[in-house]
Short mmCIF file of C-alpha atoms in Angstrom, two decimals:
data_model
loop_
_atom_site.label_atom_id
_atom_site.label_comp_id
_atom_site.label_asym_id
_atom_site.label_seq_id
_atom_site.Cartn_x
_atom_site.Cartn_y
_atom_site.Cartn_z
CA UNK A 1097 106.42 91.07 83.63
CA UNK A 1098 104.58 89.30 80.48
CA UNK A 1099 104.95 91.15 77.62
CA UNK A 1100 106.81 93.71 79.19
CA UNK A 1101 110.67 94.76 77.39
CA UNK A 1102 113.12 94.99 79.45
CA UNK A 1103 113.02 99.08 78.35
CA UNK A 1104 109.78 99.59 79.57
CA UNK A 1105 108.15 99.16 82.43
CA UNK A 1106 104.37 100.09 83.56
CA UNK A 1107 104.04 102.64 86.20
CA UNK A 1108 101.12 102.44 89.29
CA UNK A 1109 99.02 104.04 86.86
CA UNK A 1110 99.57 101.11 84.22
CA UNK A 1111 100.99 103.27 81.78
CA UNK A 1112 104.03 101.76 80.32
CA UNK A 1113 107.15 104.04 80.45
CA UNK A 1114 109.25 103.93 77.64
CA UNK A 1115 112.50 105.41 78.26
CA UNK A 1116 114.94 106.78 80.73
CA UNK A 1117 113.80 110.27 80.21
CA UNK A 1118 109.87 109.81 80.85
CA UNK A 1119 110.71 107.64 83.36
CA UNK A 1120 112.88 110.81 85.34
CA UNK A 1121 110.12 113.12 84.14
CA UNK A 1122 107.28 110.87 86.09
CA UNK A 1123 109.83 111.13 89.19
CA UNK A 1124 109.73 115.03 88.63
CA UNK A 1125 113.96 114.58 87.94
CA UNK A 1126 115.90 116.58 85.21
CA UNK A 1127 119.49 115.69 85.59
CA UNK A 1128 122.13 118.21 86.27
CA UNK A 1129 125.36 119.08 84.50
CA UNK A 1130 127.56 116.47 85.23
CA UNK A 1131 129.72 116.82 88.49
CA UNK A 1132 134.00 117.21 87.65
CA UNK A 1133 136.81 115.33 88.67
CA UNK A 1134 137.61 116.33 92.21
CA UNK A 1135 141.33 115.21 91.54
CA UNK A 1136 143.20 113.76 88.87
CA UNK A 1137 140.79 110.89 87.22
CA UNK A 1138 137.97 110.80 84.69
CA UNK A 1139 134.46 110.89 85.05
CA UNK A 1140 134.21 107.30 83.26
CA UNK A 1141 135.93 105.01 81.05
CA UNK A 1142 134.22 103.55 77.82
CA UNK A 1143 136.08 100.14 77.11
CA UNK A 1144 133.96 97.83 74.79
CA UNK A 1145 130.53 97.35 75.75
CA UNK A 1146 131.04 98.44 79.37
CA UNK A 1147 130.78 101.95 80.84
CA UNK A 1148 133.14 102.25 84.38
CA UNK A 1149 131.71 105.29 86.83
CA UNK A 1150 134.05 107.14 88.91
CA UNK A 1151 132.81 107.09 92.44
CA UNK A 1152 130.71 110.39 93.06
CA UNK A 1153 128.86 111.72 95.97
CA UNK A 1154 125.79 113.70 97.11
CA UNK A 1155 126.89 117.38 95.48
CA UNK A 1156 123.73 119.33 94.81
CA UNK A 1157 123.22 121.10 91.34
CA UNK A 1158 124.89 124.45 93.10
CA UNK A 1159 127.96 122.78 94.22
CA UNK A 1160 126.97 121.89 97.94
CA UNK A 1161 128.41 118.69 99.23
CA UNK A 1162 126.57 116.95 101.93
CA UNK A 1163 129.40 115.80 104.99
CA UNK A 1164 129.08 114.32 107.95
CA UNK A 1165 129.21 111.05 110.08
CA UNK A 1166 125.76 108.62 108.90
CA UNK A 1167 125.27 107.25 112.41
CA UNK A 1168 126.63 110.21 114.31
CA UNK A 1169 125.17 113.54 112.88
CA UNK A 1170 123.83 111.82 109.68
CA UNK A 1171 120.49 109.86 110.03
CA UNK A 1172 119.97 106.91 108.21
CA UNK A 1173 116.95 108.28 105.83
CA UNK A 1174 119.12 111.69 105.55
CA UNK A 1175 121.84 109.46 104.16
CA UNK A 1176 119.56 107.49 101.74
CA UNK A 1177 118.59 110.64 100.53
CA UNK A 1178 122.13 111.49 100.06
CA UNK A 1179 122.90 108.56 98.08
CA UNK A 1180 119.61 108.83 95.68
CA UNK A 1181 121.35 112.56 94.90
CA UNK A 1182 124.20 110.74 94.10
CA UNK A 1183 122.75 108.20 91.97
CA UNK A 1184 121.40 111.47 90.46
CA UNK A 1185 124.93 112.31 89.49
CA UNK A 1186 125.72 108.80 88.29
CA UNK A 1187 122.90 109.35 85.66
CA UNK A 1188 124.22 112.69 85.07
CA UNK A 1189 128.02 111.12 83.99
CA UNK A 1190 126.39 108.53 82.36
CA UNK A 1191 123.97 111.46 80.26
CA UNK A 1192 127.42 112.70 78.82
CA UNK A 1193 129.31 109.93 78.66
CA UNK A 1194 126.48 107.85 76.21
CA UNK A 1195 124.76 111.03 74.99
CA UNK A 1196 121.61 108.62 75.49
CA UNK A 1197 120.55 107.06 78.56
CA UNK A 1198 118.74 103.87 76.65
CA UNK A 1199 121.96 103.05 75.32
CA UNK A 1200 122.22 101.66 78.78
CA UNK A 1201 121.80 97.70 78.58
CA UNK A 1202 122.29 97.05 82.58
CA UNK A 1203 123.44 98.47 85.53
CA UNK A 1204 125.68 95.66 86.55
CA UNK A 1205 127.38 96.82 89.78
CA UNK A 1206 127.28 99.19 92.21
CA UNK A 1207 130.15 100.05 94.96
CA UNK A 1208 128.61 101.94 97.68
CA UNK A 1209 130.30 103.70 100.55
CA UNK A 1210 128.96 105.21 103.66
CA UNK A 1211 131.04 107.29 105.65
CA UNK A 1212 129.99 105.95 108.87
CA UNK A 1213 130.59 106.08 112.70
CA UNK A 1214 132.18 102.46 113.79
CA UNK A 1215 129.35 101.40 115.42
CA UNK A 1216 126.54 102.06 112.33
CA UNK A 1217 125.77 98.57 110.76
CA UNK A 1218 123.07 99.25 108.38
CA UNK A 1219 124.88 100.62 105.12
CA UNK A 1220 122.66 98.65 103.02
CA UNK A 1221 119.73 100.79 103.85
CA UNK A 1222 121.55 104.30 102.85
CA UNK A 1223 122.73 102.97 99.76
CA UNK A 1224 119.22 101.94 98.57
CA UNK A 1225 118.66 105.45 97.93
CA UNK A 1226 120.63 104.61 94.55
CA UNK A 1227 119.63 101.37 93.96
CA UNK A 1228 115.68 102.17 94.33
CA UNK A 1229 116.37 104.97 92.17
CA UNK A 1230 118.07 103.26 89.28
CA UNK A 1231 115.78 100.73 88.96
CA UNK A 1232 112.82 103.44 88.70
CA UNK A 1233 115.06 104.52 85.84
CA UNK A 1234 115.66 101.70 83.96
CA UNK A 1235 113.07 99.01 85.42
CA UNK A 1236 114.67 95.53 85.57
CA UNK A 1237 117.54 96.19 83.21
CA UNK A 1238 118.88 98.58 86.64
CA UNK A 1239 119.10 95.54 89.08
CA UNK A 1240 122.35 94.97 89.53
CA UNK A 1241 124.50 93.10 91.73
CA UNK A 1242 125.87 95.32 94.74
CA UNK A 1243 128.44 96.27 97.64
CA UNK A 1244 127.50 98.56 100.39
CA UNK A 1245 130.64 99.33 103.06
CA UNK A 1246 131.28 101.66 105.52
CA UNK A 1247 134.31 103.75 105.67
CA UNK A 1248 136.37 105.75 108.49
CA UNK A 1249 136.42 108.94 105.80
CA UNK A 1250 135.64 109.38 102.58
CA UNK A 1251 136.96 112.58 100.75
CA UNK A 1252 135.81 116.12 101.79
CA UNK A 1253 133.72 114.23 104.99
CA UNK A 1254 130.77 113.27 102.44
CA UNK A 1255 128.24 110.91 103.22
CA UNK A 1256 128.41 108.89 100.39
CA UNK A 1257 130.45 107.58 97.59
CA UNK A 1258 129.12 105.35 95.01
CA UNK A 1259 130.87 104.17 91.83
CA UNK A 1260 129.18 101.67 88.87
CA UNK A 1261 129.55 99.62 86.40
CA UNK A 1262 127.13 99.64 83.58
CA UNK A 1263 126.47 97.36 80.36
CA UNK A 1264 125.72 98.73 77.13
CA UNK A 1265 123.59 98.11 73.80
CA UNK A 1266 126.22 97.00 71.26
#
């Protein structure tokens, strides 16, 4: 992208987004209070220039946690919806961790789990629901390097669990 920062991006239209926030305001997103512990961790840790993300999973703004067997009850596309709701929550923590989302350098990694019948083998697919998402967000500075594994459970049944590991602006 000539000429391009790596904090902005144009859109389809050609206009050139500017930050994290118009960019969630063209996808029609305002973020939700951050989601709590569900045990006994933190949200995140802050150490140096790197933000660590707890995992978290697809828990609408009311509470409701999506459950369920991707592969069994769970289709793929319900899952990937799933997991862009929990990328949702990601940039929620990451809202009140930083107080600012363009203090966000990169999105370096992403851990994403898929509760999953044994037989499902396409857990890259569900998990682009966050990874499509956060690079709408933060255009090339939200590729990131990535994991996608399925698991037997995952806590409360959920679909999804996806953790992160972000660099920031010194």
């Amino acid at each position: 992208m000539t000429g391009v920062c790596v904090n902005q991006f144009p859109t389809a239209a050609g206009k050139v987004e500017n930050s994290p926030y118009e960019r969630l305001a063209a996808l029609g997103i305002a973020l939700p209070p951050p989601p709590p512990p569900i045990a006994n961790f933190v949200t995140h840790v802050i150490e140096g220039n790197m933000l660590y993300l707890s995992g978290q999973g697809p828990r609408e703004a009311d509470g409701f946690m999506h459950a369920g067997k991707v592969g069994g009850g769970v289709s793929i596309e319900e899952a990937y919806v799933h997991a862009r709701l929990t990328g949702i929550n990601l940039l929620a923590v990451m809202q009140d961790a930083l107080g600012d989302l363009s203090r966000v350098k990169r999105v370096v990694k992403l851990l994403g789990m898929v509760n999953a019948v044994p037989e499902f083998e396409d857990h890259p697919s569900v998990i682009n629901g966050c990874s499509d998402l956060l690079i709408a967000v933060f255009g090339p500075a939200g590729e990131h390097a990535r994991s996608a594994v399925g698991f037997g459970s995952l806590p409360g049944n959920i679909t999804v669990e996806i953790e992160a590991i972000v660099a920031l602006h010194g």
